[in-house]
Amino acid sequence: MELSQLRIFQAVAEEGSVTRAAERLHRVPSNLSTRLRQLEEQLGVELFRRERQRLQLSPAGKVLLDYTARMLALHDEAFAAVQGGEPAGAFVMGSMYSTAAIHLPSLLARYHRRYPAVNLQVQTAPSGELLEGLLSGRLDAALVDGPLALAGLDGVALCEERLVLITEADHLPVRSALDVAGRAVFTFRQGCSYRMRLEAWYAHDHAAMGRVMEIESYPSMLACVIAGAGVALMSASMLDSLPGRESVAAHPLQAPFDQATTWLMWRRGMCGANLSAWIALQEQVAAGAERALQA
């Protein structure tokens, strides 16, 4: 097996599509299909099965994916080690959607300028999926809702978020979940930590949660709320960034549902040069922001 084959296999497994994997790797789909067939012939097993227009891993493929993540991580670690410990090679980071949109752009720009030898990739998903990616070795680090106390993971805080419930502009003040009981709720799919916080808020107030409408876009959530179709939960920083925010009312939640901390997490013992450089940069930016506030 060649590392290039394994990278192709990993990309197709994560994307569920040869076409999307080809776009991600900047290659033509036919090339990926040929390399995958060669890999299956070498191993003598079928790695994928097509189900509902999407490629699904076979049992053998699931086993290989776990080994692939570990082999590629070891390769990148070795590459960095022989380069004198300088950040270099692939670095795959996961992030919640809101964090990627609000807090990552300036950090990414600084990191790229400072460490051009690093091939930094960002994958967005709900916190639950990001944690699975960390534990499986698919991700080197992830920005998730925390704090977390999972065995095998370490982390540092990135930022504090204030959470608000948004309704149509003329809605009466929301003091508890009872004030929006039965209303449709727009949120991300299962595994989203903000969705779990919202469900906990309703349960705490013994209020009935209305129909859950899964939407993978904050602008789309906002548009639905503006139209009066229901309510949604998001960070105040996310809301502040969206066009049309003045057309909704933002209601603060009661403690402890009103605050969330975004954490950078990684597998214990797997903090290599690339991740160490990111942590140092993140702490440097946070210290600069703190000094600016004090001034």
mmCIF file of C-alpha atoms in Angstrom:
data_model
loop_
_atom_site.group_PDB
_atom_site.id
_atom_site.type_symbol
_atom_site.label_atom_id
_atom_site.label_comp_id
_atom_site.label_asym_id
_atom_site.label_seq_id
_atom_site.Cartn_x
_atom_site.Cartn_y
_atom_site.Cartn_z
ATOM 1 C CA MET A 1 0.000 0.000 0.000
ATOM 2 C CA GLU A 2 1.167 3.523 -0.805
ATOM 3 C CA LEU A 3 0.479 6.525 1.392
ATOM 4 C CA SER A 4 -1.053 8.325 -1.586
ATOM 5 C CA GLN A 5 -3.557 5.469 -1.956
ATOM 6 C CA LEU A 6 -4.430 5.685 1.718
ATOM 7 C CA ARG A 7 -4.998 9.438 1.505
ATOM 8 C CA ILE A 8 -7.370 8.882 -1.418
ATOM 9 C CA PHE A 9 -9.154 6.090 0.467
ATOM 10 C CA GLN A 10 -9.511 8.317 3.558
ATOM 11 C CA ALA A 11 -10.881 11.237 1.536
ATOM 12 C CA VAL A 12 -13.479 9.085 -0.231
ATOM 13 C CA ALA A 13 -14.503 7.482 3.071
ATOM 14 C CA GLU A 14 -14.989 10.875 4.718
ATOM 15 C CA GLU A 15 -16.782 12.477 1.778
ATOM 16 C CA GLY A 16 -18.867 9.448 0.801
ATOM 17 C CA SER A 17 -18.268 10.334 -2.840
ATOM 18 C CA VAL A 18 -15.415 9.994 -5.322
ATOM 19 C CA THR A 19 -16.400 13.289 -6.952
ATOM 20 C CA ARG A 20 -16.322 15.289 -3.704
ATOM 21 C CA ALA A 21 -13.081 13.588 -2.650
ATOM 22 C CA ALA A 22 -11.532 14.526 -6.010
ATOM 23 C CA GLU A 23 -12.523 18.161 -5.486
ATOM 24 C CA ARG A 24 -10.991 18.102 -2.016
ATOM 25 C CA LEU A 25 -7.733 16.580 -3.282
ATOM 26 C CA HIS A 26 -7.684 18.679 -6.486
ATOM 27 C CA ARG A 27 -7.576 15.574 -8.682
ATOM 28 C CA VAL A 28 -9.809 14.062 -11.355
ATOM 29 C CA PRO A 29 -12.411 11.468 -10.228
ATOM 30 C CA SER A 30 -11.223 8.836 -12.707
ATOM 31 C CA ASN A 31 -7.765 8.880 -11.131
ATOM 32 C CA LEU A 32 -9.228 8.300 -7.669
ATOM 33 C CA SER A 33 -11.437 5.460 -8.895
ATOM 34 C CA THR A 34 -8.451 3.726 -10.512
ATOM 35 C CA ARG A 35 -6.307 4.041 -7.373
ATOM 36 C CA LEU A 36 -9.114 2.693 -5.203
ATOM 37 C CA ARG A 37 -9.595 -0.335 -7.479
ATOM 38 C CA GLN A 38 -5.843 -0.986 -7.307
ATOM 39 C CA LEU A 39 -5.947 -0.815 -3.515
ATOM 40 C CA GLU A 40 -8.880 -3.237 -3.336
ATOM 41 C CA GLU A 41 -7.086 -5.637 -5.697
ATOM 42 C CA GLN A 42 -3.934 -5.494 -3.575
ATOM 43 C CA LEU A 43 -5.889 -6.217 -0.392
ATOM 44 C CA GLY A 44 -8.277 -8.691 -1.990
ATOM 45 C CA VAL A 45 -11.332 -7.113 -0.320
ATOM 46 C CA GLU A 46 -14.144 -4.704 -1.152
ATOM 47 C CA LEU A 47 -13.680 -1.401 0.713
ATOM 48 C CA PHE A 48 -16.914 0.377 -0.268
ATOM 49 C CA ARG A 49 -20.548 -0.383 -0.975
ATOM 50 C CA ARG A 50 -22.908 1.984 -2.778
ATOM 51 C CA GLU A 51 -26.055 2.750 -0.778
ATOM 52 C CA ARG A 52 -28.556 5.496 -1.654
ATOM 53 C CA GLN A 53 -26.221 7.296 -4.051
ATOM 54 C CA ARG A 54 -23.484 7.395 -1.403
ATOM 55 C CA LEU A 55 -20.426 5.229 -0.876
ATOM 56 C CA GLN A 56 -20.516 3.429 2.457
ATOM 57 C CA LEU A 57 -17.561 1.655 4.026
ATOM 58 C CA SER A 58 -17.645 -2.128 4.038
ATOM 59 C CA PRO A 59 -16.634 -3.917 7.268
ATOM 60 C CA ALA A 60 -13.109 -4.297 5.868
ATOM 61 C CA GLY A 61 -13.123 -0.614 4.880
ATOM 62 C CA LYS A 62 -13.979 0.443 8.441
ATOM 63 C CA VAL A 63 -11.022 -1.543 9.752
ATOM 64 C CA LEU A 64 -8.670 -0.044 7.183
ATOM 65 C CA LEU A 65 -9.883 3.508 7.880
ATOM 66 C CA ASP A 66 -8.812 3.253 11.511
ATOM 67 C CA TYR A 67 -5.356 2.013 10.522
ATOM 68 C CA THR A 68 -5.142 4.641 7.778
ATOM 69 C CA ALA A 69 -5.683 7.500 10.230
ATOM 70 C CA ARG A 70 -2.942 6.162 12.487
ATOM 71 C CA MET A 71 -0.477 5.512 9.655
ATOM 72 C CA LEU A 72 -0.959 8.952 8.111
ATOM 73 C CA ALA A 73 -0.653 10.639 11.501
ATOM 74 C CA LEU A 74 2.564 8.732 12.165
ATOM 75 C CA HIS A 75 3.880 9.698 8.730
ATOM 76 C CA ASP A 76 3.207 13.393 9.346
ATOM 77 C CA GLU A 77 4.737 13.180 12.814
ATOM 78 C CA ALA A 78 7.869 11.570 11.375
ATOM 79 C CA PHE A 79 8.043 14.221 8.654
ATOM 80 C CA ALA A 80 7.911 16.983 11.244
ATOM 81 C CA ALA A 81 10.501 15.227 13.417
ATOM 82 C CA VAL A 82 13.108 14.961 10.675
ATOM 83 C CA GLN A 83 12.491 18.597 9.801
ATOM 84 C CA GLY A 84 13.871 19.524 13.212
ATOM 85 C CA GLY A 85 10.527 19.735 14.956
ATOM 86 C CA GLU A 86 9.338 22.597 12.766
ATOM 87 C CA PRO A 87 5.634 22.657 11.819
ATOM 88 C CA ALA A 88 5.170 20.957 8.439
ATOM 89 C CA GLY A 89 2.995 18.438 6.609
ATOM 90 C CA ALA A 90 -0.717 17.761 6.970
ATOM 91 C CA PHE A 91 -2.705 19.172 9.895
ATOM 92 C CA VAL A 92 -6.444 18.412 9.943
ATOM 93 C CA MET A 93 -8.584 20.464 12.306
ATOM 94 C CA GLY A 94 -12.293 20.089 12.954
ATOM 95 C CA SER A 95 -14.537 22.958 13.993
ATOM 96 C CA MET A 96 -18.115 23.755 14.841
ATOM 97 C CA TYR A 97 -19.811 25.797 12.124
ATOM 98 C CA SER A 98 -20.112 28.994 14.167
ATOM 99 C CA THR A 99 -16.508 28.850 15.369
ATOM 100 C CA ALA A 100 -15.237 28.336 11.824
ATOM 101 C CA ALA A 101 -17.207 31.357 10.638
ATOM 102 C CA ILE A 102 -16.436 33.776 13.491
ATOM 103 C CA HIS A 103 -13.231 32.896 15.312
ATOM 104 C CA LEU A 104 -11.118 30.884 12.850
ATOM 105 C CA PRO A 105 -10.507 33.236 9.900
ATOM 106 C CA SER A 106 -7.978 35.532 11.615
ATOM 107 C CA LEU A 107 -6.217 32.594 13.312
ATOM 108 C CA LEU A 108 -6.020 30.677 10.036
ATOM 109 C CA ALA A 109 -4.552 33.662 8.212
ATOM 110 C CA ARG A 110 -1.853 34.154 10.850
ATOM 111 C CA TYR A 111 -1.038 30.448 10.976
ATOM 112 C CA HIS A 112 -0.711 30.186 7.189
ATOM 113 C CA ARG A 113 1.595 33.197 7.066
ATOM 114 C CA ARG A 114 3.776 31.947 9.901
ATOM 115 C CA TYR A 115 3.927 28.251 8.922
ATOM 116 C CA PRO A 116 3.610 27.955 5.122
ATOM 117 C CA ALA A 117 4.983 24.381 5.164
ATOM 118 C CA VAL A 118 1.846 23.155 6.972
ATOM 119 C CA ASN A 119 -1.062 21.896 4.879
ATOM 120 C CA LEU A 120 -3.845 22.940 7.239
ATOM 121 C CA GLN A 121 -7.317 21.596 6.449
ATOM 122 C CA VAL A 122 -10.499 22.569 8.313
ATOM 123 C CA GLN A 123 -13.551 20.286 8.441
ATOM 124 C CA THR A 124 -16.824 21.566 9.939
ATOM 125 C CA ALA A 125 -19.353 19.383 11.741
ATOM 126 C CA PRO A 126 -21.386 19.220 14.979
ATOM 127 C CA SER A 127 -19.400 18.675 18.179
ATOM 128 C CA GLY A 128 -20.402 15.025 18.492
ATOM 129 C CA GLU A 129 -19.033 14.145 15.070
ATOM 130 C CA LEU A 130 -15.868 16.122 15.732
ATOM 131 C CA LEU A 131 -15.201 14.152 18.904
ATOM 132 C CA GLU A 132 -15.649 10.903 16.981
ATOM 133 C CA GLY A 133 -13.133 12.214 14.439
ATOM 134 C CA LEU A 134 -10.644 12.941 17.204
ATOM 135 C CA LEU A 135 -10.975 9.567 18.861
ATOM 136 C CA SER A 136 -10.718 7.712 15.535
ATOM 137 C CA GLY A 137 -7.612 9.659 14.528
ATOM 138 C CA ARG A 138 -9.281 11.301 11.512
ATOM 139 C CA LEU A 139 -8.743 14.749 13.077
ATOM 140 C CA ASP A 140 -5.574 16.093 14.688
ATOM 141 C CA ALA A 141 -7.502 18.645 16.748
ATOM 142 C CA ALA A 142 -11.045 19.999 17.012
ATOM 143 C CA LEU A 143 -12.822 23.109 18.265
ATOM 144 C CA VAL A 144 -15.861 21.886 20.174
ATOM 145 C CA ASP A 145 -18.333 22.939 22.843
ATOM 146 C CA GLY A 146 -16.852 22.209 26.263
ATOM 147 C CA PRO A 147 -15.402 21.799 28.761
ATOM 148 C CA LEU A 148 -15.012 18.064 28.243
ATOM 149 C CA ALA A 149 -13.792 15.316 30.517
ATOM 150 C CA LEU A 150 -13.338 12.464 28.067
ATOM 151 C CA ALA A 151 -10.667 9.858 28.660
ATOM 152 C CA GLY A 152 -7.804 10.182 26.230
ATOM 153 C CA LEU A 153 -8.330 13.845 25.330
ATOM 154 C CA ASP A 154 -6.612 17.070 26.365
ATOM 155 C CA GLY A 155 -7.621 20.626 25.604
ATOM 156 C CA VAL A 156 -7.423 24.368 26.177
ATOM 157 C CA ALA A 157 -10.200 26.958 26.090
ATOM 158 C CA LEU A 158 -10.502 29.168 23.014
ATOM 159 C CA CYS A 159 -13.337 31.573 23.823
ATOM 160 C CA GLU A 160 -16.547 32.188 25.751
ATOM 161 C CA GLU A 161 -19.838 32.402 23.878
ATOM 162 C CA ARG A 162 -23.112 34.017 24.994
ATOM 163 C CA LEU A 163 -26.103 32.058 23.719
ATOM 164 C CA VAL A 164 -29.384 33.662 22.690
ATOM 165 C CA LEU A 165 -32.747 32.382 21.530
ATOM 166 C CA ILE A 166 -34.004 34.226 18.468
ATOM 167 C CA THR A 167 -37.655 34.790 17.609
ATOM 168 C CA GLU A 168 -39.569 37.039 15.229
ATOM 169 C CA ALA A 169 -39.044 40.721 16.061
ATOM 170 C CA ASP A 170 -42.426 41.362 17.692
ATOM 171 C CA HIS A 171 -42.387 38.314 19.982
ATOM 172 C CA LEU A 172 -43.001 38.977 23.675
ATOM 173 C CA PRO A 173 -39.980 38.656 26.008
ATOM 174 C CA VAL A 174 -38.872 35.047 26.547
ATOM 175 C CA ARG A 175 -38.177 34.435 30.239
ATOM 176 C CA SER A 176 -38.362 30.646 30.136
ATOM 177 C CA ALA A 177 -38.933 27.836 27.648
ATOM 178 C CA LEU A 178 -42.627 27.936 28.555
ATOM 179 C CA ASP A 179 -42.877 31.186 26.590
ATOM 180 C CA VAL A 180 -42.007 29.330 23.359
ATOM 181 C CA ALA A 181 -43.477 25.922 24.196
ATOM 182 C CA GLY A 182 -44.723 24.087 21.128
ATOM 183 C CA ARG A 183 -42.994 26.397 18.657
ATOM 184 C CA ALA A 184 -41.003 24.800 15.827
ATOM 185 C CA VAL A 185 -37.269 24.761 16.497
ATOM 186 C CA PHE A 186 -34.600 25.232 13.816
ATOM 187 C CA THR A 187 -31.309 23.558 14.677
ATOM 188 C CA PHE A 188 -28.482 21.381 13.408
ATOM 189 C CA ARG A 189 -28.658 17.594 13.220
ATOM 190 C CA GLN A 190 -28.144 15.224 16.145
ATOM 191 C CA GLY A 191 -24.680 15.555 17.656
ATOM 192 C CA CYS A 192 -24.825 19.356 17.785
ATOM 193 C CA SER A 193 -23.952 20.502 21.306
ATOM 194 C CA TYR A 194 -26.059 23.669 21.008
ATOM 195 C CA ARG A 195 -29.043 21.490 20.101
ATOM 196 C CA MET A 196 -28.435 19.435 23.247
ATOM 197 C CA ARG A 197 -28.237 22.637 25.310
ATOM 198 C CA LEU A 198 -31.545 23.800 23.832
ATOM 199 C CA GLU A 199 -33.205 20.456 24.585
ATOM 200 C CA ALA A 200 -31.883 20.652 28.153
ATOM 201 C CA TRP A 201 -33.335 24.185 28.495
ATOM 202 C CA TYR A 202 -36.781 22.982 27.466
ATOM 203 C CA ALA A 203 -36.544 19.986 29.801
ATOM 204 C CA HIS A 204 -35.408 22.178 32.714
ATOM 205 C CA ASP A 205 -38.519 24.351 32.355
ATOM 206 C CA HIS A 206 -40.806 21.339 31.753
ATOM 207 C CA ALA A 207 -41.834 22.854 28.421
ATOM 208 C CA ALA A 208 -42.849 20.962 25.300
ATOM 209 C CA MET A 209 -40.406 21.391 22.440
ATOM 210 C CA GLY A 210 -42.088 21.882 19.086
ATOM 211 C CA ARG A 211 -41.230 20.146 15.842
ATOM 212 C CA VAL A 212 -37.468 20.044 15.246
ATOM 213 C CA MET A 213 -36.466 21.281 11.788
ATOM 214 C CA GLU A 214 -32.866 20.353 10.959
ATOM 215 C CA ILE A 215 -31.015 23.004 8.953
ATOM 216 C CA GLU A 216 -27.261 23.016 8.306
ATOM 217 C CA SER A 217 -26.934 26.788 7.913
ATOM 218 C CA TYR A 218 -27.208 29.687 10.346
ATOM 219 C CA PRO A 219 -28.348 32.142 7.617
ATOM 220 C CA SER A 220 -31.150 29.719 6.711
ATOM 221 C CA MET A 221 -32.163 29.406 10.365
ATOM 222 C CA LEU A 222 -32.299 33.176 10.634
ATOM 223 C CA ALA A 223 -34.416 33.465 7.493
ATOM 224 C CA CYS A 224 -36.926 30.934 8.846
ATOM 225 C CA VAL A 225 -37.181 32.768 12.163
ATOM 226 C CA ILE A 226 -37.645 36.125 10.399
ATOM 227 C CA ALA A 227 -40.549 34.544 8.506
ATOM 228 C CA GLY A 228 -42.156 33.619 11.838
ATOM 229 C CA ALA A 229 -41.804 29.878 11.320
ATOM 230 C CA GLY A 230 -40.196 29.122 14.689
ATOM 231 C CA VAL A 231 -37.242 29.789 16.993
ATOM 232 C CA ALA A 232 -33.522 29.002 16.985
ATOM 233 C CA LEU A 233 -30.523 29.052 19.309
ATOM 234 C CA MET A 234 -27.154 30.489 18.346
ATOM 235 C CA SER A 235 -24.251 32.410 19.814
ATOM 236 C CA ALA A 236 -24.589 36.176 20.012
ATOM 237 C CA SER A 237 -21.366 36.509 17.997
ATOM 238 C CA MET A 238 -22.863 34.373 15.210
ATOM 239 C CA LEU A 239 -26.061 36.434 15.174
ATOM 240 C CA ASP A 240 -24.087 39.692 15.079
ATOM 241 C CA SER A 241 -22.339 38.527 11.898
ATOM 242 C CA LEU A 242 -25.523 37.725 9.943
ATOM 243 C CA PRO A 243 -27.284 40.115 7.545
ATOM 244 C CA GLY A 244 -30.900 40.508 8.668
ATOM 245 C CA ARG A 245 -30.141 40.215 12.377
ATOM 246 C CA GLU A 246 -32.090 43.424 13.045
ATOM 247 C CA SER A 247 -35.268 41.623 11.911
ATOM 248 C CA VAL A 248 -35.349 39.240 14.883
ATOM 249 C CA ALA A 249 -35.483 39.555 18.647
ATOM 250 C CA ALA A 250 -32.631 38.001 20.672
ATOM 251 C CA HIS A 251 -33.591 36.678 24.104
ATOM 252 C CA PRO A 252 -30.911 35.787 26.696
ATOM 253 C CA LEU A 253 -31.346 32.414 28.390
ATOM 254 C CA GLN A 254 -31.174 31.924 32.130
ATOM 255 C CA ALA A 255 -28.033 30.408 33.688
ATOM 256 C CA PRO A 256 -26.521 27.885 33.162
ATOM 257 C CA PHE A 257 -27.866 27.727 29.601
ATOM 258 C CA ASP A 258 -26.720 31.225 28.624
ATOM 259 C CA GLN A 259 -22.976 30.559 28.354
ATOM 260 C CA ALA A 260 -20.815 28.115 26.395
ATOM 261 C CA THR A 261 -17.057 27.681 26.174
ATOM 262 C CA THR A 262 -15.385 26.623 22.937
ATOM 263 C CA TRP A 263 -12.403 24.338 23.538
ATOM 264 C CA LEU A 264 -9.553 23.162 21.355
ATOM 265 C CA MET A 265 -9.249 19.406 21.966
ATOM 266 C CA TRP A 266 -6.756 16.751 20.865
ATOM 267 C CA ARG A 267 -5.807 13.171 21.659
ATOM 268 C CA ARG A 268 -3.577 12.894 24.704
ATOM 269 C CA GLY A 269 0.040 12.339 23.755
ATOM 270 C CA MET A 270 -0.542 13.499 20.153
ATOM 271 C CA CYS A 271 0.449 17.158 20.461
ATOM 272 C CA GLY A 272 3.046 17.430 17.700
ATOM 273 C CA ALA A 273 4.797 20.455 16.233
ATOM 274 C CA ASN A 274 1.830 21.551 14.115
ATOM 275 C CA LEU A 275 -0.635 21.502 16.995
ATOM 276 C CA SER A 276 1.848 23.031 19.454
ATOM 277 C CA ALA A 277 2.345 25.932 17.049
ATOM 278 C CA TRP A 278 -1.423 26.423 16.784
ATOM 279 C CA ILE A 279 -1.858 26.402 20.583
ATOM 280 C CA ALA A 280 0.926 28.962 21.012
ATOM 281 C CA LEU A 281 -0.634 31.199 18.356
ATOM 282 C CA GLN A 282 -4.104 30.840 19.874
ATOM 283 C CA GLU A 283 -2.786 31.822 23.312
ATOM 284 C CA GLN A 284 -0.859 34.732 21.838
ATOM 285 C CA VAL A 285 -3.980 36.098 20.123
ATOM 286 C CA ALA A 286 -6.059 35.634 23.285
ATOM 287 C CA ALA A 287 -3.448 37.500 25.370
ATOM 288 C CA GLY A 288 -3.423 40.348 22.852
ATOM 289 C CA ALA A 289 -7.207 40.603 22.973
ATOM 290 C CA GLU A 290 -7.121 40.668 26.786
ATOM 291 C CA ARG A 291 -4.559 43.483 26.804
ATOM 292 C CA ALA A 292 -6.692 45.444 24.330
ATOM 293 C CA LEU A 293 -9.744 45.106 26.589
ATOM 294 C CA GLN A 294 -7.774 46.266 29.629
ATOM 295 C CA ALA A 295 -6.466 49.264 27.694
#
